[in-house]
Every structure is written in structure tokens, then in C-alpha cells.
mmCIF file of C-alpha atoms in Angstrom:
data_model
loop_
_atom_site.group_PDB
_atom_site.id
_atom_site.type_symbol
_atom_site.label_atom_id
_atom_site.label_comp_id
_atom_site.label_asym_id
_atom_site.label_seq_id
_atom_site.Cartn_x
_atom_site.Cartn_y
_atom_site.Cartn_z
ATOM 1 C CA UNK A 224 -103.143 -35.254 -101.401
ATOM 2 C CA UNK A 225 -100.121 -37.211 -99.636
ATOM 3 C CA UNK A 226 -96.858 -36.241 -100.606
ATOM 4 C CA UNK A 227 -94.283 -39.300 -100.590
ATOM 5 C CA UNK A 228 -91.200 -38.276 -98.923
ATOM 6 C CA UNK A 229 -88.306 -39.461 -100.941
ATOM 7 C CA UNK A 230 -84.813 -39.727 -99.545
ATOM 8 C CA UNK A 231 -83.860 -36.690 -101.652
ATOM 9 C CA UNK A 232 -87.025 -34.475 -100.216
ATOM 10 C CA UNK A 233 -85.208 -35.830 -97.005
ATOM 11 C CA UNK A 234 -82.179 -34.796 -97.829
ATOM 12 C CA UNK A 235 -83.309 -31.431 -98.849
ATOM 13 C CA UNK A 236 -85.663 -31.045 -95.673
ATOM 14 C CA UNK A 237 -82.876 -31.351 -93.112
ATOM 15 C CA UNK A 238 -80.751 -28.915 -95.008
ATOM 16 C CA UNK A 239 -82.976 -26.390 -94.863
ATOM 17 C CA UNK A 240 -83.763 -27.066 -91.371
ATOM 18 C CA UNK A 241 -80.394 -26.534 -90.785
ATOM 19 C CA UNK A 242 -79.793 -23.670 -92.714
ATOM 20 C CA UNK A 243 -83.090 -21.887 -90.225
ATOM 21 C CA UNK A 244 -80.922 -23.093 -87.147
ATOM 22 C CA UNK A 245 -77.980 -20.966 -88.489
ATOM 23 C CA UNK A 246 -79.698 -18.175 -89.535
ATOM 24 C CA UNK A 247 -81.583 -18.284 -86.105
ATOM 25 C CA UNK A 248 -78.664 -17.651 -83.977
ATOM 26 C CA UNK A 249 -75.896 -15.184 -85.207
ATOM 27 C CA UNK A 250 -76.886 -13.208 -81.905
ATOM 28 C CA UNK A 251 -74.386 -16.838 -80.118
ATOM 29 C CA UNK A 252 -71.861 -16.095 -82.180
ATOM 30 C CA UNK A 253 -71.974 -12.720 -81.286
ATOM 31 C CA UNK A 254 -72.001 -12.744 -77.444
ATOM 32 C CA UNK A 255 -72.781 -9.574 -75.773
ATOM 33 C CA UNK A 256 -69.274 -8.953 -73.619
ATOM 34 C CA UNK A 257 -69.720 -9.264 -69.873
ATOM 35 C CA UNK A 258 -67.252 -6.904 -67.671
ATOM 36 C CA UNK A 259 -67.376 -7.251 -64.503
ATOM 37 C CA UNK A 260 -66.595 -4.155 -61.831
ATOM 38 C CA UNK A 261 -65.113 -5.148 -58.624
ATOM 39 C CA UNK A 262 -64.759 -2.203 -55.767
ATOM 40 C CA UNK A 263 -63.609 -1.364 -52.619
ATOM 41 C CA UNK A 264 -65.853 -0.903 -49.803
ATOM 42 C CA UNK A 265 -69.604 0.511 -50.897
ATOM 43 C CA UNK A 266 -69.533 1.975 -47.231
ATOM 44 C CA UNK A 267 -67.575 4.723 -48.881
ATOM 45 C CA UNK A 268 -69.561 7.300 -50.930
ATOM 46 C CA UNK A 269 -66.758 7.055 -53.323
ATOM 47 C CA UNK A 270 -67.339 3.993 -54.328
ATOM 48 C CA UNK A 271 -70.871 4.469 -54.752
ATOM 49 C CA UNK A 272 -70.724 6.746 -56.926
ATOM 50 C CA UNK A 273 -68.160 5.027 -59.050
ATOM 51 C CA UNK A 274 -71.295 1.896 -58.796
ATOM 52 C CA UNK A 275 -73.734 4.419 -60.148
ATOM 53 C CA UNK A 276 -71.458 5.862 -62.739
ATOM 54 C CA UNK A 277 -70.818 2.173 -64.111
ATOM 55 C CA UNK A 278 -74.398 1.492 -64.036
ATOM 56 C CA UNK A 279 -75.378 4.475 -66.311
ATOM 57 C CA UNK A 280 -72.619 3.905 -68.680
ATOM 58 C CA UNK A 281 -74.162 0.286 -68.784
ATOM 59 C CA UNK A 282 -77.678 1.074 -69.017
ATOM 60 C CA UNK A 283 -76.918 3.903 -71.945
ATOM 61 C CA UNK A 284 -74.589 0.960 -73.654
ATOM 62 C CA UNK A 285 -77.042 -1.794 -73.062
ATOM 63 C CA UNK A 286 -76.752 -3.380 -76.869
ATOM 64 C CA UNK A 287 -72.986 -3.328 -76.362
ATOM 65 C CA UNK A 288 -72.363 -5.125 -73.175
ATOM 66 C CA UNK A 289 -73.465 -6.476 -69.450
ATOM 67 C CA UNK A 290 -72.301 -5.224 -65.933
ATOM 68 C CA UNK A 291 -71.836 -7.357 -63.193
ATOM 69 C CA UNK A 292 -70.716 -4.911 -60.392
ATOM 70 C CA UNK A 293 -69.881 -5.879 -56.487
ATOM 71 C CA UNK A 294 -67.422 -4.682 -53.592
ATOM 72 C CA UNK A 295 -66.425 -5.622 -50.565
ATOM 73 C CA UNK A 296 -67.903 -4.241 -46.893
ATOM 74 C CA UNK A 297 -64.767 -3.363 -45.374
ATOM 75 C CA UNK A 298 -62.178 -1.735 -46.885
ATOM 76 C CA UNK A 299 -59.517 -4.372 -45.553
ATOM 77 C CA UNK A 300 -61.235 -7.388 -46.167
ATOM 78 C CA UNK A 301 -58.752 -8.331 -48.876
ATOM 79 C CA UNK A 302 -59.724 -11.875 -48.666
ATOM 80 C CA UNK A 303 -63.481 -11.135 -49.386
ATOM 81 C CA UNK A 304 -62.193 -9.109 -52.419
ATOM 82 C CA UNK A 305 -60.207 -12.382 -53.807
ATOM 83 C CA UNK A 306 -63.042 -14.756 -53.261
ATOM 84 C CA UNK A 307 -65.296 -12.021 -55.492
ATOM 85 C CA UNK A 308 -62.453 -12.364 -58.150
ATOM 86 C CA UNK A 309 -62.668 -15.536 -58.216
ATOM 87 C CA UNK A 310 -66.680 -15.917 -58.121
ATOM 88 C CA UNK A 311 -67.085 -12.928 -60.720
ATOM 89 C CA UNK A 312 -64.205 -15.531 -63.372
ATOM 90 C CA UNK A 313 -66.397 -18.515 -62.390
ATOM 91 C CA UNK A 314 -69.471 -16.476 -63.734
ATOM 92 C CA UNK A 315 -67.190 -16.651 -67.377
ATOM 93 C CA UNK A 316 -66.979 -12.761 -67.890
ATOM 94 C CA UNK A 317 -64.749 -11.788 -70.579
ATOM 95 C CA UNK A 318 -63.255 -8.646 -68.658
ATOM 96 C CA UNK A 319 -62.529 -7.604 -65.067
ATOM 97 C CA UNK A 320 -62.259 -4.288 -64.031
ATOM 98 C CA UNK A 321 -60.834 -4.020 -60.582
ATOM 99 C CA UNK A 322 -59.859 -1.554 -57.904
ATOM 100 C CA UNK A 323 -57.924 -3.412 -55.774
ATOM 101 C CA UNK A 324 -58.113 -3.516 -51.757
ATOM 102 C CA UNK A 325 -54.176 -4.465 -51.800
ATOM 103 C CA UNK A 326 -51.743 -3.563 -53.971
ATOM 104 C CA UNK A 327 -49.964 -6.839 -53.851
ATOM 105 C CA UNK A 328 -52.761 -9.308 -52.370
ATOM 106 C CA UNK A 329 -54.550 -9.706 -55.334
ATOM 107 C CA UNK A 330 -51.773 -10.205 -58.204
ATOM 108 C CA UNK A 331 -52.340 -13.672 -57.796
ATOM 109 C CA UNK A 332 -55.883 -14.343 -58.606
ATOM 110 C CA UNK A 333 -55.498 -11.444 -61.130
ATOM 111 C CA UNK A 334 -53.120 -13.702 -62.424
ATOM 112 C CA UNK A 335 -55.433 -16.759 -62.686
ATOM 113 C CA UNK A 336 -57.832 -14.515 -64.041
ATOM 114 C CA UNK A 337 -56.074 -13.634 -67.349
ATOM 115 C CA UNK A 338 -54.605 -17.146 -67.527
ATOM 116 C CA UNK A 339 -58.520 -18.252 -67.949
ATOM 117 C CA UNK A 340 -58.492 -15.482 -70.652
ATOM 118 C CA UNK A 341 -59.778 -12.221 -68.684
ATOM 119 C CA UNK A 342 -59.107 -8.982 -69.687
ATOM 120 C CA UNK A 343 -58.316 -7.186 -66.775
ATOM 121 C CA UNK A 344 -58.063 -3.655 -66.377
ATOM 122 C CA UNK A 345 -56.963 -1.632 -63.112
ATOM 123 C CA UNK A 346 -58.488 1.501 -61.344
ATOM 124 C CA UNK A 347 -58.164 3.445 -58.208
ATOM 125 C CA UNK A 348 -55.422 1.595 -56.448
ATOM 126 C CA UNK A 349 -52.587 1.072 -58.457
ATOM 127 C CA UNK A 350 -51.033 -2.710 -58.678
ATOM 128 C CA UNK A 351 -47.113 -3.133 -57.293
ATOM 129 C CA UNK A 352 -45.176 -3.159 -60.593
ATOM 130 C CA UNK A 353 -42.773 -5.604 -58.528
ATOM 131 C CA UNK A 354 -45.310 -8.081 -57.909
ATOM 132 C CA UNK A 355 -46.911 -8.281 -61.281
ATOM 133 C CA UNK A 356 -43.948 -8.324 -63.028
ATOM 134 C CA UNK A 357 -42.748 -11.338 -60.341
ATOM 135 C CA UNK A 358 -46.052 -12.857 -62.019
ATOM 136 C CA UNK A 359 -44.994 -12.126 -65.530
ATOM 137 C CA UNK A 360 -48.373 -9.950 -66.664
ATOM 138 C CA UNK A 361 -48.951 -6.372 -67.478
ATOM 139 C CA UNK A 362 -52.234 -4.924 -66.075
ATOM 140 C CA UNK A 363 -53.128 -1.427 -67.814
ATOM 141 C CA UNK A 364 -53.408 1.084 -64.672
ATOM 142 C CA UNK A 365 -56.726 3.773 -65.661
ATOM 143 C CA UNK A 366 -56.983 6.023 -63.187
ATOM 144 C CA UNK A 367 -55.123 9.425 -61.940
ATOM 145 C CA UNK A 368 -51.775 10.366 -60.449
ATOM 146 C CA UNK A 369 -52.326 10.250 -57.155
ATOM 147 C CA UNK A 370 -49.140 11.839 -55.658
ATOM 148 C CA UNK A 371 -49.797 15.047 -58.292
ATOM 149 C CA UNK A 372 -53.737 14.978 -56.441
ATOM 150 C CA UNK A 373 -52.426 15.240 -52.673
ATOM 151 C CA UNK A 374 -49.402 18.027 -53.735
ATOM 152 C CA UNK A 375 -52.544 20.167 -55.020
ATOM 153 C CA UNK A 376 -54.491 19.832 -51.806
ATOM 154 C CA UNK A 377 -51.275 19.788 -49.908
ATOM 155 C CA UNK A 378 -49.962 23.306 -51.527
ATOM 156 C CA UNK A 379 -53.415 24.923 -50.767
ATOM 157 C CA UNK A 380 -53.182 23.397 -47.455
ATOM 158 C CA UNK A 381 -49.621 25.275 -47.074
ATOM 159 C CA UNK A 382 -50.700 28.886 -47.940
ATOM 160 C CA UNK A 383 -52.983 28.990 -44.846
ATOM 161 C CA UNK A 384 -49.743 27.665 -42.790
ATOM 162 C CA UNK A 385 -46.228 29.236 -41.788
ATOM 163 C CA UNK A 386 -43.079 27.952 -41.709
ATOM 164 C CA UNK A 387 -42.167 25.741 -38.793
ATOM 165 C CA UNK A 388 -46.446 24.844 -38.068
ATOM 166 C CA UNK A 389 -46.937 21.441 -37.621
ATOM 167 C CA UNK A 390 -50.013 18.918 -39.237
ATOM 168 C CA UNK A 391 -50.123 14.934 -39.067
ATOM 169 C CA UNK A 392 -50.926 12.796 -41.812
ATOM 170 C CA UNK A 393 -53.719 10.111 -41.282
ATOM 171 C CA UNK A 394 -52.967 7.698 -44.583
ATOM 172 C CA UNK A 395 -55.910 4.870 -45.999
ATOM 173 C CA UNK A 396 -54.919 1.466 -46.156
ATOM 174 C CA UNK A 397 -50.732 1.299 -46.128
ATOM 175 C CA UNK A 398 -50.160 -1.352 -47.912
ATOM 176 C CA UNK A 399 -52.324 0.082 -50.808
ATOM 177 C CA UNK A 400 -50.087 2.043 -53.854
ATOM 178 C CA UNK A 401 -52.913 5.204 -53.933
ATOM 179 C CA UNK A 402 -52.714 5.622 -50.189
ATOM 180 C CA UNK A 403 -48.690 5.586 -50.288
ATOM 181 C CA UNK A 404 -48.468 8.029 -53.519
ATOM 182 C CA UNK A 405 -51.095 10.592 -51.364
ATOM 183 C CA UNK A 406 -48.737 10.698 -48.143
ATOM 184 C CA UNK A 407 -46.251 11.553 -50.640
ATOM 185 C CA UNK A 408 -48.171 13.987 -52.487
ATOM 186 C CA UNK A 409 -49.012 15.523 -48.893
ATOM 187 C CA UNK A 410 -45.254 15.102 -48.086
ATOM 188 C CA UNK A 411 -43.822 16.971 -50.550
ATOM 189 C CA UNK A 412 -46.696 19.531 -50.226
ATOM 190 C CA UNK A 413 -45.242 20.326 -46.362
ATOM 191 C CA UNK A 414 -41.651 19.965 -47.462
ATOM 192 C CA UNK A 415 -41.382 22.606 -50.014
ATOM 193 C CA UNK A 416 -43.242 24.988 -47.514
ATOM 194 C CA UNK A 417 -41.156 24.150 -44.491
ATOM 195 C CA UNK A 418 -43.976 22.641 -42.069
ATOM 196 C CA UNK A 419 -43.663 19.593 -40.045
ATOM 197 C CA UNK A 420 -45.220 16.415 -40.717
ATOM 198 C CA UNK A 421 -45.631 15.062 -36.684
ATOM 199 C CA UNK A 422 -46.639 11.655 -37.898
ATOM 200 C CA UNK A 423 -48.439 9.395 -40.560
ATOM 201 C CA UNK A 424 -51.073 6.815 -39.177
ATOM 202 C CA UNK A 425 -53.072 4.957 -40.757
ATOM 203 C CA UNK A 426 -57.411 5.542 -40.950
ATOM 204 C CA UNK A 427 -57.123 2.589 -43.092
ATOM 205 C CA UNK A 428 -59.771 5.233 -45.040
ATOM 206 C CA UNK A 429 -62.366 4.794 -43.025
ATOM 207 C CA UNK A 430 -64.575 7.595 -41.087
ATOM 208 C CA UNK A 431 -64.249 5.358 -37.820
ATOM 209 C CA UNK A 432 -60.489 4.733 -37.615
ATOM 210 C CA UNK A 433 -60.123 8.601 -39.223
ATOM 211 C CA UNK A 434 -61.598 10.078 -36.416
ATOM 212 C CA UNK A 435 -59.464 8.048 -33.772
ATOM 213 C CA UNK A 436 -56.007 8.415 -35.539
ATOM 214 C CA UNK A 437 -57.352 12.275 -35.577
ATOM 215 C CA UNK A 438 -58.274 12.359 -31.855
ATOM 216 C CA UNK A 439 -54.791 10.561 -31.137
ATOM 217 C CA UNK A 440 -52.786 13.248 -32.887
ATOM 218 C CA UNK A 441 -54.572 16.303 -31.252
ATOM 219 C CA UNK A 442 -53.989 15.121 -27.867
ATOM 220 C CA UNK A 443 -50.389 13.962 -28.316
ATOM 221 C CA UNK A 444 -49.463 17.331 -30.086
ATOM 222 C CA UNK A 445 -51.342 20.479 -28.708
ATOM 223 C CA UNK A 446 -49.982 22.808 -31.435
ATOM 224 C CA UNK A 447 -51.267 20.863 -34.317
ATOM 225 C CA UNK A 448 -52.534 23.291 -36.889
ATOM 226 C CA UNK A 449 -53.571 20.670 -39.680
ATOM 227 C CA UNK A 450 -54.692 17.267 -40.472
ATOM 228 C CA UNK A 451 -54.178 15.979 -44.206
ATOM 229 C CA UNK A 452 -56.506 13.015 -44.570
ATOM 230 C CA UNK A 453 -56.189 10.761 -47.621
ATOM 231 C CA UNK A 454 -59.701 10.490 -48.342
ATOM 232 C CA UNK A 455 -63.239 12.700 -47.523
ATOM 233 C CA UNK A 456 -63.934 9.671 -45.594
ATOM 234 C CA UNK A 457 -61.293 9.908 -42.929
ATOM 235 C CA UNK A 458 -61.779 13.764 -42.764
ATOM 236 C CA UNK A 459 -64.579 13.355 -42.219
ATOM 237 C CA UNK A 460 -63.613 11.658 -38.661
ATOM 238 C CA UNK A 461 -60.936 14.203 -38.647
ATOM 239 C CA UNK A 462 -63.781 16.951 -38.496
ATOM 240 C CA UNK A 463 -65.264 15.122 -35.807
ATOM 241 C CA UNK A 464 -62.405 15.121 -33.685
ATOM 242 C CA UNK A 465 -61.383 18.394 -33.705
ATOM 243 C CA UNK A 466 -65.422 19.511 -33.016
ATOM 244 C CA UNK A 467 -64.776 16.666 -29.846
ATOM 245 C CA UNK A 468 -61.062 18.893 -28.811
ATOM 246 C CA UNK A 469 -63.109 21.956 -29.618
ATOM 247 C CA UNK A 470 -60.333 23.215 -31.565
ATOM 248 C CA UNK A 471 -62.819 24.279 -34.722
ATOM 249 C CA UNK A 472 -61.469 26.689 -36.672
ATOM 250 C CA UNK A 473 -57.872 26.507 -35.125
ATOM 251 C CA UNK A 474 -57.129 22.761 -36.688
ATOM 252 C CA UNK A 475 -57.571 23.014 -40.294
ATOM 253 C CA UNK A 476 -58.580 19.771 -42.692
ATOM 254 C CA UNK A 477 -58.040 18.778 -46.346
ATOM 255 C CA UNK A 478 -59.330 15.232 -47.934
ATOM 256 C CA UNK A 479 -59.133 13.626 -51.088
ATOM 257 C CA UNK A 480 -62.112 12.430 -53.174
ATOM 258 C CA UNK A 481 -64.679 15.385 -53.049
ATOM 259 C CA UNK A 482 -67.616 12.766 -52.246
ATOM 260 C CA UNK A 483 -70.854 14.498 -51.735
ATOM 261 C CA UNK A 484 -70.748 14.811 -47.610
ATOM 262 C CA UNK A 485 -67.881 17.110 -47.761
ATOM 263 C CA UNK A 486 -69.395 19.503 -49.800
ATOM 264 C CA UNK A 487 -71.173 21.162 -47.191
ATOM 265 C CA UNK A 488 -68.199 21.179 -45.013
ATOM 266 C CA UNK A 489 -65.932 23.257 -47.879
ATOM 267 C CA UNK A 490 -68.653 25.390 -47.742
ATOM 268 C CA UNK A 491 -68.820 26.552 -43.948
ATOM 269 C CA UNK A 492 -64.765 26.269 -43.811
ATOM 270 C CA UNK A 493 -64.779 22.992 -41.367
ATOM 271 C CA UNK A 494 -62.918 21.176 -44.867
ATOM 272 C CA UNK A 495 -60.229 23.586 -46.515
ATOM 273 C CA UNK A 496 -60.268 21.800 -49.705
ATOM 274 C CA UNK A 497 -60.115 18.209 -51.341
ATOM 275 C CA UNK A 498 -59.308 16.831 -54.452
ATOM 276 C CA UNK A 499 -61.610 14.746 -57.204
ATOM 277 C CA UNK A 500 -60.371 12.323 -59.115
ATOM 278 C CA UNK A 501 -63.733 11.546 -60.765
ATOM 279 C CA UNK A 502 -65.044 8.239 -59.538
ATOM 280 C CA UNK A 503 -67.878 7.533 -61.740
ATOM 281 C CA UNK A 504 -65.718 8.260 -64.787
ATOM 282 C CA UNK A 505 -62.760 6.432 -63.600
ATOM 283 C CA UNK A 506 -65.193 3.101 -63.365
ATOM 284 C CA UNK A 507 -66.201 4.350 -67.101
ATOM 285 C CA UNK A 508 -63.128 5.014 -68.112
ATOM 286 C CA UNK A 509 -61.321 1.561 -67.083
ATOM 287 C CA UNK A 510 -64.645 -0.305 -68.570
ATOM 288 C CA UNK A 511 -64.218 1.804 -72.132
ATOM 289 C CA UNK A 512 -60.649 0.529 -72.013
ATOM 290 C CA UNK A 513 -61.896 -3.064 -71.471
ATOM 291 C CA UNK A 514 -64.602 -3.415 -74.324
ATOM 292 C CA UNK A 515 -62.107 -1.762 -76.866
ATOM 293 C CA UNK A 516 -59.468 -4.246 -76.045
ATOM 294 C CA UNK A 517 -61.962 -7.037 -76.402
ATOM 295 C CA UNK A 518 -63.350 -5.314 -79.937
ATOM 296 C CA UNK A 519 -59.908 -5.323 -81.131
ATOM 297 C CA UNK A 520 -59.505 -9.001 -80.042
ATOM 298 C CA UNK A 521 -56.675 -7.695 -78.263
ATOM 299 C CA UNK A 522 -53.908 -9.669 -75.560
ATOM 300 C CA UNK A 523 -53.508 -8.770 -71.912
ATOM 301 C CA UNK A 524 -49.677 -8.155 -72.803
ATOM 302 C CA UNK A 525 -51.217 -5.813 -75.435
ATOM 303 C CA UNK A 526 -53.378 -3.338 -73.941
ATOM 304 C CA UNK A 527 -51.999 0.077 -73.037
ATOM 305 C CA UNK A 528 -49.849 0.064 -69.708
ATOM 306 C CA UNK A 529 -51.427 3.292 -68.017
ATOM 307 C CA UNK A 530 -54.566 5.491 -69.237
ATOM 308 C CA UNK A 531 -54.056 8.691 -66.947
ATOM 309 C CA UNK A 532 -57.720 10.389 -65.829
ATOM 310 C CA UNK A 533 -57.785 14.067 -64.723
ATOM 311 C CA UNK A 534 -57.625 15.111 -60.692
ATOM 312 C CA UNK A 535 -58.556 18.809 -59.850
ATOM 313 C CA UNK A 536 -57.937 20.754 -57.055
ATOM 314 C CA UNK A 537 -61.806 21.381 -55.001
ATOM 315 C CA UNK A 538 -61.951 24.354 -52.380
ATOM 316 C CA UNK A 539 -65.062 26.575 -51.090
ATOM 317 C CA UNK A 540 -63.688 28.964 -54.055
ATOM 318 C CA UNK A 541 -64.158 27.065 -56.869
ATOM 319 C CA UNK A 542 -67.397 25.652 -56.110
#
């Protein structure tokens, strides 16, 4: 039996055609969020594990949103970092979560970044205030107080010195805000005990660069009884060049980070202590902050300005 299609069977056909289409696809209307997580160099274990962290959180969250994550090979290759930026906004993510290589480098595409409508959130290195408020946006900062970090290590550092000893300082990258707020931390460490800083260089936080800055500081001062390095990475060189001066045991060394390669070395004495600033949370933390600005169909200009994450003194003793 035919059935003769009538302009109202038509009419009624289509609309329920359309009505399938609709109920077919809420899941469009409802996007999945995609945050991406752009690093420093993954030639530092830090950083890795901050990668690995993210991924979990990601893989435990999977209904909620999608992780793009990258980072750059060399922890001054600021221009690699901006090109990332700018490849990760092409890929139309809907939040950015960034630790920065420069503190003032990147403000700019950041910039162009929330002008395409990114959320961006900030970890590790800090932003300069000056330059993003030169660019008229607020960028929430999630991440620990770096300065408070290094004093810790610093004043353990101190209570194995005496007045008058002298140490060097080999900083990460200088022009980065976490690297700065460390010396200082370290700074006011020696200060309050009454030991002599010799000198800050830079490692530019690298194990390479650590270990010369290191090897330059023992032989230009003798009597050096300490190196403060601002992350595990450069003490880690720093280890290495006191082994080279064979001056183990006499030239002390504290870090920042508590990767896992410096474990061992709290643990046989070559690494005094260290500080962690959980990395893989941090990454968590500053992606949280992301998805509940984006559930909240919140501004740039209206997320929270700083989210402060916990630092904690590490030594052989309270391993």
C-alpha cells in the first residue's frame, strides 16, 4: 500500500527530522573544555612531573575536560615558548595554563590570548605585575611563595654555618620573577645569620650551566663553605663540582624543588636540604582554577588574582 505524501505529511516529516537533529546533539552545545598546559623545559624532572601530574588529573577527569600539554627544550628558549602560545590559541582551547620561561616576554601573546577569549591562568614563574598591568589584564598567579621557600632552605642552610662563612648563590633564569624571589629568599636567609653572600650567577637552572657557575665560584673563593642553588637541577651540577674540587663534605649544598634525583643525595649528606613546592599539584591546581572559572562563565578580569599552594622545607630528617 502507497502512502501519498501530502504537503502537510511533508511538513510534519521535516519537523520531526529536525526535532532528531536537535535531540542528537546536546553533547555540541555542551563542548567538553580544552585547557591547555604550557611548561618550561621537560629536560627538568620538575617539569615532568608537573606533565604527569596534569595527565592523571586529566585522565581521572576525562568526562569533564581535554589536556593538551607541551614545553619547551631549553629553559631559555623564550621564543619557542611564544610560538607554543600561539599554536596551542590557534588549536581554539578555551583555557591556558602557563608557566612562563620570562616573566615579561610573554605578556604579550598572553595578552592576545585572552583578547581571543582564553582563560589564562599562571604557575611556577610569576608574571611582572608592571608589565601586565602596562597591558591592562590581570592573570591569577597559582603557585607558592617563592621567597618564603628559599628563607626555609636558606635558615637550615645557616645552622650548619657561623658567622662571617661565606656561600655563593647560583640563581635560574634572571630575568624570571621565581628565580629573583629565591635569591631573595636565600638572601635574607644569610643576612639574618651574618654569612656572606660572595656572588649570585646565574645556572639559568640548568644542571650544565649549574655545575660551571659552581666550579667558577670554588676556584675564585677557596673558603667557600656553601652553594645555595635555586633549583635540584643546578645542585645537582653544584654536587658535581665540588666532587671535581674534591671538597665533598667541606662545601655544603641546598636546592629547591625536591625532584626525585636529589633524593638520594639528602640521603648520603652530598644535598643538605631542598624545598618542594609540589609540581604535579601546582599544574592541578592552576588547571582546577581554570575549569571553575570557565563553569562559572567567568571574565579574565574576574578570576581570583593569586591562589597560594603550600612549599615545605625537605632535609635527610624529614624523609
Amino acid at each position: 500500500m502507497k502512502m501519498k505524501l501530502t504537503r502537510r505529511t511533508l511538513q510534519h516529516t521535516i519537523a520531526l527530522g529536525m526535532l532528531g537533529v536537535l535531540c542528537a546533539t546536546p553533547a555540541l552545545a555542551q563542548e567538553k573544555p580544552k585547557v591547555a598546559l604550557v611548561m618550561k623545559s621537560l629536560a627538568n624532572e620538575f617539569f615532568r612531573t608537573m606533565e604527569d601530574g596534569a595527565k592523571a588529573h586529566q585522565k581521572a577527569n576525562a568526562s569533564q575536560y581535554t589536556l593538551v600539554v607541551n614545553g619547551i627544550k631549553d629553559e631559555t628558549d623564550t621564543a619557542a615558548q611564544i610560538k607554543m602560545v600561539e599554536q596551542m590559541v590557534a588549536q581554539k582551547i578555551h583555557a591556558l595554563v602557563i608557566a612562563p620561561a620570562d616573566s615579561k616576554a610573554l605578556v604579550p601573546v598572553i595578552k592576545s590570548a585572552i583578547d581571543k577569549g582564553v582563560l589564562v591562568v599562571n604557575i611556577d614563574n610569576q608574571l611582572d605585575a608592571a608589565a601586565l598591568k602596562e597591558k591592562g589584564i590581570q592573570v591569577p598567579f597559582v603557585g607558592p611563595d617563592n621567597r618564603a621557600g628559599a628563607k626555609l632552605v636558606g635558615d637550615a642552610l645557616a645552622k650548619q654555618l657561623k658567622t662571617g662563612d661565606k656561600v655563593g648563590i647560583i640563581e635560574g633564569v634572571s630575568t624570571t620573577f621565581n628565580a629573583q624571589q629565591r635569591t631573595l629568599g636565600y638572601q635574607d636567609a644569610m643576612k639574618a645569620a651574618g654569612i656572606t653572600v660572595v656572588g649570585v650567577q646565574s645556572g639559568q637552572w640548568e644542571i650544565d650551566k649549574g655545575n660551571t657557575v659552581a666550579a667558577g665560584m670554588l676556584r675564585e673563593h677557596p673558603d667557600l663553605k656553601a652553594l645555595l642553588a635555586g633549583n635540584d637541577s643546578m645542585a645537582l651540577g653544584a654536587v658535581a663540582a665540588v666532587r671535581t674540587a674534591g671538597k665533598t663534605g667541606q662545601v655544603l649544598v641546598v636546592g629547591y624543588d625536591n625532584i626525585g634525583a636529589i633524593k638520594p643525595m639528602l640521603a648520603d649528606g652530598r644535598v643538605l636540604a631542598t624545598a618542594d613546592q609540589f609540581g604535579a599539584k601546582q599544574a592541578v591546581f592552576g588547571i582546577e582554577t581554570a575549569l571553575k572559572a570557565i563553569a562559572e562563565k567567568k571574565t579574565q578580569s574576574a578570576m581570583p588574582a593569586e591562589v597560594k599552594t603550600e612549599v615545605v622545607l625537605v632535609t635527610a630528617a624529614s624523609k
